[in-house]
Coordinates of C-alpha atoms in Angstrom, one line a residue:
X18 CA 50.9 -70.8 2.8
X19 CA 54.0 -71.8 0.8
X20 CA 57.3 -70.0 1.6
X21 CA 60.6 -70.6 -0.2
X22 CA 63.8 -70.0 1.6
X23 CA 66.7 -69.5 -0.8
X24 CA 70.2 -70.7 0.2
X25 CA 73.4 -71.4 -1.8
X26 CA 73.5 -75.1 -0.7
X27 CA 69.9 -76.1 0.0
X28 CA 66.5 -75.3 -1.3
X29 CA 63.6 -76.7 0.8
X30 CA 59.9 -75.9 0.6
X31 CA 58.6 -74.8 4.0
X32 CA 55.0 -74.5 5.1
X33 CA 54.1 -72.0 7.8
X34 CA 50.8 -72.0 9.6
X35 CA 49.8 -68.6 10.7
X36 CA 47.0 -68.1 13.3
X37 CA 43.6 -67.0 12.2
X38 CA 43.8 -63.6 14.0
X39 CA 46.8 -62.6 12.0
X40 CA 44.6 -61.3 9.2
X41 CA 42.5 -58.5 10.7
X42 CA 40.8 -57.6 7.5
X43 CA 39.1 -61.0 7.3
X44 CA 37.0 -60.2 10.5
X45 CA 36.5 -56.6 9.5
X46 CA 34.5 -57.4 6.4
X47 CA 32.3 -59.9 8.1
X48 CA 28.7 -58.7 8.5
X49 CA 27.8 -58.2 12.1
X50 CA 24.3 -58.8 13.3
X51 CA 22.3 -55.6 14.1
X52 CA 21.9 -54.5 17.6
X53 CA 18.5 -55.1 19.2
X54 CA 16.8 -53.7 22.3
X55 CA 17.9 -56.7 24.3
X56 CA 21.5 -55.9 23.6
X57 CA 21.0 -52.3 24.8
X58 CA 19.3 -53.4 28.0
X59 CA 22.0 -55.9 28.6
X60 CA 24.7 -53.3 28.2
X61 CA 22.9 -50.9 30.5
X62 CA 22.6 -53.6 33.1
X63 CA 26.3 -54.4 32.9
X64 CA 27.5 -50.7 33.1
X65 CA 25.0 -48.6 35.2
X66 CA 25.2 -44.8 34.6
X67 CA 27.0 -42.7 37.3
X68 CA 25.5 -39.4 38.2
X69 CA 28.0 -36.6 38.8
X70 CA 27.0 -34.6 41.9
X71 CA 27.7 -30.8 41.9
X72 CA 27.6 -28.9 45.2
X73 CA 26.1 -25.9 43.4
X74 CA 23.3 -27.9 41.8
X75 CA 20.0 -26.1 42.6
X76 CA 17.2 -27.9 44.3
X77 CA 13.6 -27.7 43.4
X78 CA 13.0 -24.5 45.4
X79 CA 16.1 -22.8 43.8
X80 CA 18.3 -23.1 46.9
X81 CA 21.7 -24.7 47.0
X82 CA 22.4 -28.1 48.4
X83 CA 22.7 -28.5 52.2
X84 CA 26.4 -29.1 51.9
X85 CA 27.1 -25.8 50.3
X86 CA 24.8 -23.6 52.4
X87 CA 27.5 -22.6 54.8
X88 CA 30.0 -21.9 52.0
X89 CA 27.4 -19.8 50.2
X90 CA 26.8 -17.7 53.3
X91 CA 30.5 -17.2 53.8
X92 CA 30.8 -16.0 50.2
X93 CA 28.0 -13.5 50.7
X94 CA 29.5 -12.2 53.9
X95 CA 32.9 -11.7 52.1
X96 CA 31.1 -9.9 49.3
X97 CA 29.3 -7.5 51.6
X98 CA 32.6 -6.9 53.5
X99 CA 34.4 -6.0 50.3
X100 CA 31.6 -3.7 49.2
X101 CA 31.6 -1.9 52.6
X102 CA 35.4 -1.5 52.4
X103 CA 35.2 0.1 49.0
X104 CA 32.3 2.4 50.0
X105 CA 34.2 3.5 53.2
X106 CA 37.4 4.2 51.2
X107 CA 36.0 6.0 48.2
X108 CA 32.6 7.2 49.5
X109 CA 29.1 5.9 49.8
X110 CA 27.7 4.6 46.5
X111 CA 31.1 3.9 44.9
X112 CA 29.9 0.3 44.4
X113 CA 26.3 -0.9 44.7
X114 CA 23.9 -3.4 43.4
X115 CA 22.1 -2.3 40.3
X116 CA 18.7 -3.2 41.8
X117 CA 19.2 -0.9 44.8
X118 CA 20.4 1.9 42.6
X119 CA 17.1 2.2 40.7
X120 CA 18.1 0.0 37.7
X121 CA 19.7 1.2 34.5
X122 CA 17.0 3.7 33.6
X123 CA 18.4 6.9 32.1
X124 CA 16.3 10.0 32.5
X125 CA 15.7 12.3 29.5
X126 CA 14.5 15.8 28.8
X127 CA 12.9 17.2 25.7
X128 CA 15.1 18.4 22.8
X129 CA 12.6 20.8 21.4
X130 CA 11.8 18.6 18.4
X131 CA 9.0 16.1 19.1
X132 CA 9.9 13.7 16.3
X133 CA 13.5 13.6 17.5
X134 CA 12.3 12.8 21.0
X135 CA 10.2 10.0 19.7
X136 CA 13.2 8.5 17.8
X137 CA 15.4 8.8 20.9
X138 CA 12.9 7.2 23.2
X139 CA 11.9 10.3 25.2
X140 CA 14.5 13.0 24.5
X141 CA 18.2 13.7 25.2
X142 CA 19.7 11.6 28.0
X143 CA 20.7 13.2 31.3
X144 CA 24.3 12.8 32.6
X145 CA 25.6 11.8 29.2
X146 CA 27.6 13.3 26.3
X147 CA 25.8 14.1 23.1
X148 CA 27.4 15.1 19.8
X149 CA 25.5 17.1 17.1
X150 CA 27.4 17.4 13.8
X151 CA 26.5 18.3 10.3
X152 CA 27.3 20.8 7.4
X153 CA 27.0 24.5 7.7
X154 CA 23.6 26.1 8.1
X155 CA 22.0 22.8 8.9
X156 CA 20.4 23.8 12.2
X157 CA 22.9 22.6 14.8
X158 CA 22.8 25.8 16.8
X159 CA 19.0 26.1 16.4
X160 CA 18.5 22.6 17.9
X161 CA 20.8 23.5 20.7
X162 CA 18.9 26.7 21.5
X163 CA 15.6 24.7 21.5
X164 CA 17.1 22.2 24.0
X165 CA 18.2 25.1 26.2
X166 CA 14.7 26.6 26.1
X167 CA 13.2 23.2 27.1
X168 CA 15.5 22.9 30.1
X169 CA 14.7 26.4 31.2
X170 CA 11.0 25.6 31.0
X171 CA 11.5 22.7 33.3
X172 CA 13.1 25.0 35.9
X173 CA 16.7 23.9 35.1
X174 CA 19.9 25.9 34.4
X175 CA 21.7 25.9 31.1
X176 CA 25.1 27.1 30.0
X177 CA 26.4 28.0 26.6
X178 CA 30.1 27.9 25.8
X179 CA 30.3 30.2 22.8
X180 CA 33.7 29.3 21.5
X181 CA 32.8 30.7 18.0
X182 CA 31.9 34.1 19.6
X183 CA 28.7 34.3 17.4
X184 CA 25.9 34.2 19.9
X185 CA 22.7 36.0 18.8
X186 CA 20.6 37.0 21.8
X187 CA 17.7 38.2 19.6
X188 CA 17.5 34.9 17.7
X189 CA 17.7 32.9 20.9
X190 CA 14.9 34.9 22.5
X191 CA 12.7 34.3 19.5
X192 CA 13.2 30.5 20.0
X193 CA 12.1 30.7 23.6
X194 CA 15.4 31.0 25.4
X195 CA 15.4 33.0 28.7
X196 CA 18.4 35.1 27.7
X197 CA 18.6 36.9 31.1
X198 CA 19.1 33.6 33.0
X199 CA 21.3 31.9 30.4
X200 CA 24.9 31.4 31.4
X201 CA 27.2 32.3 28.6
X202 CA 31.0 31.8 28.4
X203 CA 33.1 33.2 25.5
X204 CA 36.5 31.6 26.2
X205 CA 39.8 32.8 24.8
X206 CA 41.2 29.3 24.1
X207 CA 40.1 25.7 24.3
X208 CA 41.6 25.0 27.7
X209 CA 39.6 27.8 29.2
X210 CA 36.4 26.6 27.6
X211 CA 36.7 23.0 28.8
X212 CA 37.9 23.9 32.3
X213 CA 35.0 26.3 32.7
X214 CA 32.5 23.7 31.5
X215 CA 34.0 21.1 33.8
X216 CA 33.9 23.4 36.8
X217 CA 30.2 24.2 36.2
X218 CA 29.5 20.5 35.8
X219 CA 31.1 19.6 39.1
X220 CA 29.0 22.2 40.8
X221 CA 25.9 20.0 40.4
X222 CA 23.7 23.1 39.7
X223 CA 23.8 22.9 35.8
X224 CA 21.5 20.6 33.8
X225 CA 22.8 21.3 30.3
X226 CA 26.1 22.6 29.0
X227 CA 26.4 23.3 25.3
X228 CA 29.8 23.8 23.6
X229 CA 29.6 25.6 20.3
X230 CA 31.7 24.3 18.7
X231 CA 34.5 21.7 19.0
X232 CA 36.1 23.1 15.9
X233 CA 36.5 26.5 17.6
X234 CA 38.3 25.0 20.7
X235 CA 41.8 26.3 19.8
X236 CA 44.6 25.1 22.0
X237 CA 46.7 27.7 23.8
X238 CA 49.9 26.6 22.2
X239 CA 48.3 27.0 18.7
X240 CA 47.2 30.6 19.6
X241 CA 50.7 31.5 20.8
X242 CA 52.4 30.0 17.8
X243 CA 52.6 31.5 14.3
X244 CA 50.0 31.0 11.6
X245 CA 51.0 28.1 9.3
X246 CA 53.1 26.3 12.0
X247 CA 52.6 22.5 11.8
X248 CA 51.2 21.3 15.1
X249 CA 49.8 17.8 14.8
X250 CA 47.1 16.3 17.1
X251 CA 46.8 19.2 19.6
X252 CA 43.1 19.5 19.5
X253 CA 42.6 15.7 19.6
X254 CA 44.8 15.4 22.6
X255 CA 43.0 18.3 24.3
X256 CA 39.6 16.7 23.7
X257 CA 40.8 13.3 24.9
X258 CA 42.2 14.6 28.1
X259 CA 39.1 16.8 28.8
X260 CA 36.5 14.1 28.1
X261 CA 38.2 11.6 30.4
X262 CA 37.6 14.0 33.3
X263 CA 34.2 15.4 32.2
X264 CA 32.4 12.2 31.4
X265 CA 32.5 10.9 35.0
X266 CA 31.7 14.3 36.5
X267 CA 28.7 14.7 34.1
X268 CA 27.3 11.3 35.1
X269 CA 27.5 12.0 38.8
X270 CA 26.0 15.5 38.5
X271 CA 23.3 14.5 36.0
X272 CA 24.5 17.2 33.6
X273 CA 24.2 16.7 29.9
X274 CA 27.2 17.8 27.8
X275 CA 26.1 18.7 24.3
X276 CA 29.0 19.3 21.8
X277 CA 28.4 20.8 18.4
X278 CA 30.9 19.7 15.7
X279 CA 31.6 20.6 12.1
X280 CA 32.4 18.4 9.1
X281 CA 35.8 18.3 7.4
X282 CA 36.8 16.4 4.3
X283 CA 39.7 14.0 3.9
X284 CA 42.0 14.5 1.0
X285 CA 42.5 11.9 -1.6
X286 CA 39.5 9.7 -0.8
X287 CA 37.9 8.4 -4.0
X288 CA 35.8 5.6 -2.4
X289 CA 33.6 5.8 0.6
X290 CA 32.5 8.8 2.6
X291 CA 35.3 11.5 2.9
X292 CA 33.5 13.4 5.7
X293 CA 35.1 13.4 9.1
X294 CA 34.5 15.5 12.2
X295 CA 37.1 17.8 13.8
X296 CA 38.7 17.1 17.1
X297 CA 39.8 13.6 16.4
X298 CA 37.9 10.5 17.4
X299 CA 37.7 10.8 21.3
X300 CA 34.3 12.4 21.1
X301 CA 33.0 9.5 19.0
X302 CA 33.8 7.0 21.8
X303 CA 32.6 9.2 24.7
X304 CA 29.3 10.3 23.1
X305 CA 26.3 8.2 24.1
X306 CA 24.2 9.8 21.3
X307 CA 25.6 11.2 18.0
X308 CA 23.1 13.2 15.9
X309 CA 23.8 14.0 12.3
X310 CA 21.8 16.9 11.0
X311 CA 21.2 17.7 7.4
X312 CA 19.2 20.6 5.9
X313 CA 15.8 19.6 4.7
X314 CA 14.4 22.9 3.7
X315 CA 14.2 26.6 4.6
X316 CA 11.2 28.7 5.7
X317 CA 10.9 31.8 3.7
X318 CA 9.3 35.1 4.8
X319 CA 6.0 36.3 3.4
X320 CA 7.7 38.2 0.7
X321 CA 10.0 35.3 0.0
X322 CA 13.2 37.3 0.1
X323 CA 14.5 36.2 3.5
X324 CA 15.1 32.9 5.3
X325 CA 13.4 32.9 8.7
X326 CA 13.8 29.3 9.8
X327 CA 14.5 25.7 8.9
X328 CA 12.0 23.0 8.1
X329 CA 12.0 19.7 9.8
X330 CA 10.4 16.4 8.8
X331 CA 7.4 15.6 10.8
X332 CA 5.6 17.7 13.4
X333 CA 3.3 17.3 16.4
X334 CA 0.3 16.6 14.2
X335 CA 2.1 13.6 12.7
X336 CA 3.1 12.2 16.1
X337 CA -0.4 12.7 17.5
X338 CA -1.9 11.0 14.4
X339 CA 0.5 8.1 14.8
X340 CA -0.5 7.6 18.5
X341 CA -4.2 7.9 17.7
X342 CA -4.5 11.1 19.7
X343 CA -5.7 12.9 16.6
X344 CA -8.1 11.1 14.3
X345 CA -7.5 11.5 10.6
X346 CA -10.3 11.4 8.0
X347 CA -11.6 14.0 5.7
X348 CA -11.2 16.3 8.7
X349 CA -8.6 16.1 11.5
X350 CA -10.3 15.9 14.8
X351 CA -9.2 15.9 18.4
X352 CA -12.0 14.9 20.8
X353 CA -14.8 17.3 20.1
X354 CA -12.5 19.7 18.3
X355 CA -12.4 19.7 14.5
X356 CA -8.9 20.9 13.6
X357 CA -9.5 21.4 9.9
X358 CA -10.1 19.8 6.6
X359 CA -6.7 18.7 5.3
X360 CA -3.3 18.7 6.8
X361 CA -2.4 22.3 6.1
X362 CA -5.5 23.7 7.6
X363 CA -5.1 21.5 10.7
X364 CA -1.6 22.8 11.2
X365 CA -2.8 26.4 10.8
X366 CA -5.5 25.7 13.4
X367 CA -2.8 24.5 15.9
X368 CA -0.7 27.5 15.2
X369 CA -3.6 29.8 16.0
X370 CA -4.6 27.9 19.2
X371 CA -1.4 27.4 21.3
X372 CA -3.4 26.2 24.4
X373 CA -4.8 23.2 22.4
X374 CA -1.4 22.6 20.8
X375 CA 0.2 22.5 24.3
X376 CA -2.5 20.0 25.5
X377 CA -1.9 17.7 22.5
X378 CA 1.9 18.0 23.0
X379 CA 1.6 17.1 26.7
X380 CA -0.6 14.0 25.9
X381 CA 1.8 12.8 23.2
X382 CA 4.9 13.2 25.5
X383 CA 3.2 11.3 28.3
X384 CA 2.4 8.5 26.0
X385 CA 6.0 8.4 24.8
X386 CA 7.2 8.1 28.4
X387 CA 4.6 5.6 29.6
X388 CA 4.0 3.4 26.6
X389 CA 7.0 1.7 24.9
X390 CA 4.7 0.3 22.2
X391 CA 4.9 3.7 20.4
X392 CA 8.6 3.7 20.4
X393 CA 9.1 0.6 18.3
X394 CA 11.3 0.3 15.3
X395 CA 8.3 0.4 12.9
X396 CA 7.2 3.8 14.1
X397 CA 10.7 5.2 14.2
X398 CA 11.4 3.9 10.7
X399 CA 8.2 5.4 9.3
X400 CA 9.0 8.7 11.0
X401 CA 12.7 9.0 9.9
X402 CA 12.0 8.0 6.3
X403 CA 8.9 9.9 5.2
X404 CA 8.0 10.4 1.5
X405 CA 9.9 13.1 -0.1
X406 CA 7.3 15.8 -0.4
X407 CA 7.5 19.5 0.3
X408 CA 4.3 19.4 2.4
X409 CA 6.0 17.2 5.0
X410 CA 8.3 20.0 6.1
X411 CA 6.6 22.1 8.8
X412 CA 7.8 24.6 11.3
X413 CA 5.8 23.2 14.3

C-alpha cells in the first residue's frame, strides 16, 4: 500500500506493510466448508455434556432423591405443625386439605324449574349467594316461591324477607308453599332486614333465605331524612358491608341466600345496554349464580280475561325426551305407557296423571345428578335457545 506523507520540506513515498489479519472482511467473505458428522462427533468428544443434578428430581417410583428425603420429611412435619396451630387457634377445620374435606363438590337443591336445574347442573347451590334480576312481572317472585316449596318438600326450613311488604299467602299456597311453616320477616328498614337474615343464617337451622327485594332495602338514614335529599351510595355501602359478613356465615351453615333485584336504567347512554341493577355492584361480586329472567309469555284463564301464570321455555317432557326417558315418535311413550299422540296431548296426559309425572321427574333428576353427559354444553344450548314457537311455552 502506498502512503504519502506531506511535509513543508520533504516529500517521500512510504510503503507500509500491514498484516493479513488487519482486514477482517477478507476472511468473512470466504466460503467455509460445511459441517459434517465427523466434526460434530469431534466437538462432542472435546466438550462432554454436563448433567445438572437437582435434589428434587423425582426417581422412577416418584420419590425424591435419597439426599432430600430428610429435608422432605422435615418440611412435612413443619406443615402439619402449622396447620395444627391454626386449627387450635381458630377452631377445627379452619385449614384442611381439600381431599379430606370431601373435595370441591357443591351440593344443590331443586329450583322448581326442571330446565333451569338442568342448565345449572342440578339446581341452586347450597351455601352460596344467588341473585335473580329482571324487569317487572317477569316471574322473579314466582321462581323464589317455587324454590321455597322445593326446600320445604325436602324437609328444610325457608325464610322470606319481604322488604316490599307485598307477600300473597294465597298465591304462595297455590304454588305449593307450606305457608304455615314459612318464616316471614317484613322489616322496617334495610339494616333490620339484613341483620335478621344474618342472624337466622348463623343459627344453622335455615336452608334458604330469600330477600325480596334489594331495591326495597332502604337504609335507616334515608328513612329518617326528608324526601328529595341527596344521599349518595347509602344502599351500596349497606349491601357491601352486609355481604362481607353474610357470605362466610352462609357457607359455613350451608344456607343459600337468594336476593331478588330490579332493573334500573342509566341516563344518557346511547350505545350499549343501559340496564343496571340497584344496590351497586357488591352483589355482582359476591353472587355465585346470577339469573336474568325475562317474560316469555303469560298463561290466560279459560275465558281469556285473566292472567293466571307465566309460561316457561321447556318442560319435564322435553327433558325426559332429551335423556331418552320418554320415546318420541308418532306417539310419546314411557315404558308401557302411551302418553299421547303429539306433544300437547302428551302434556295433558301428564297433567292428569301426577303420579306418573312425579315418577318421570324423579328419574330425570337422578340422571341429572349421576350422569354428567346430560349436562353438556350441547344440551344446555339446545335447551336455552329453543325455536320461537308458542307451543314451546308450557306451565309444567
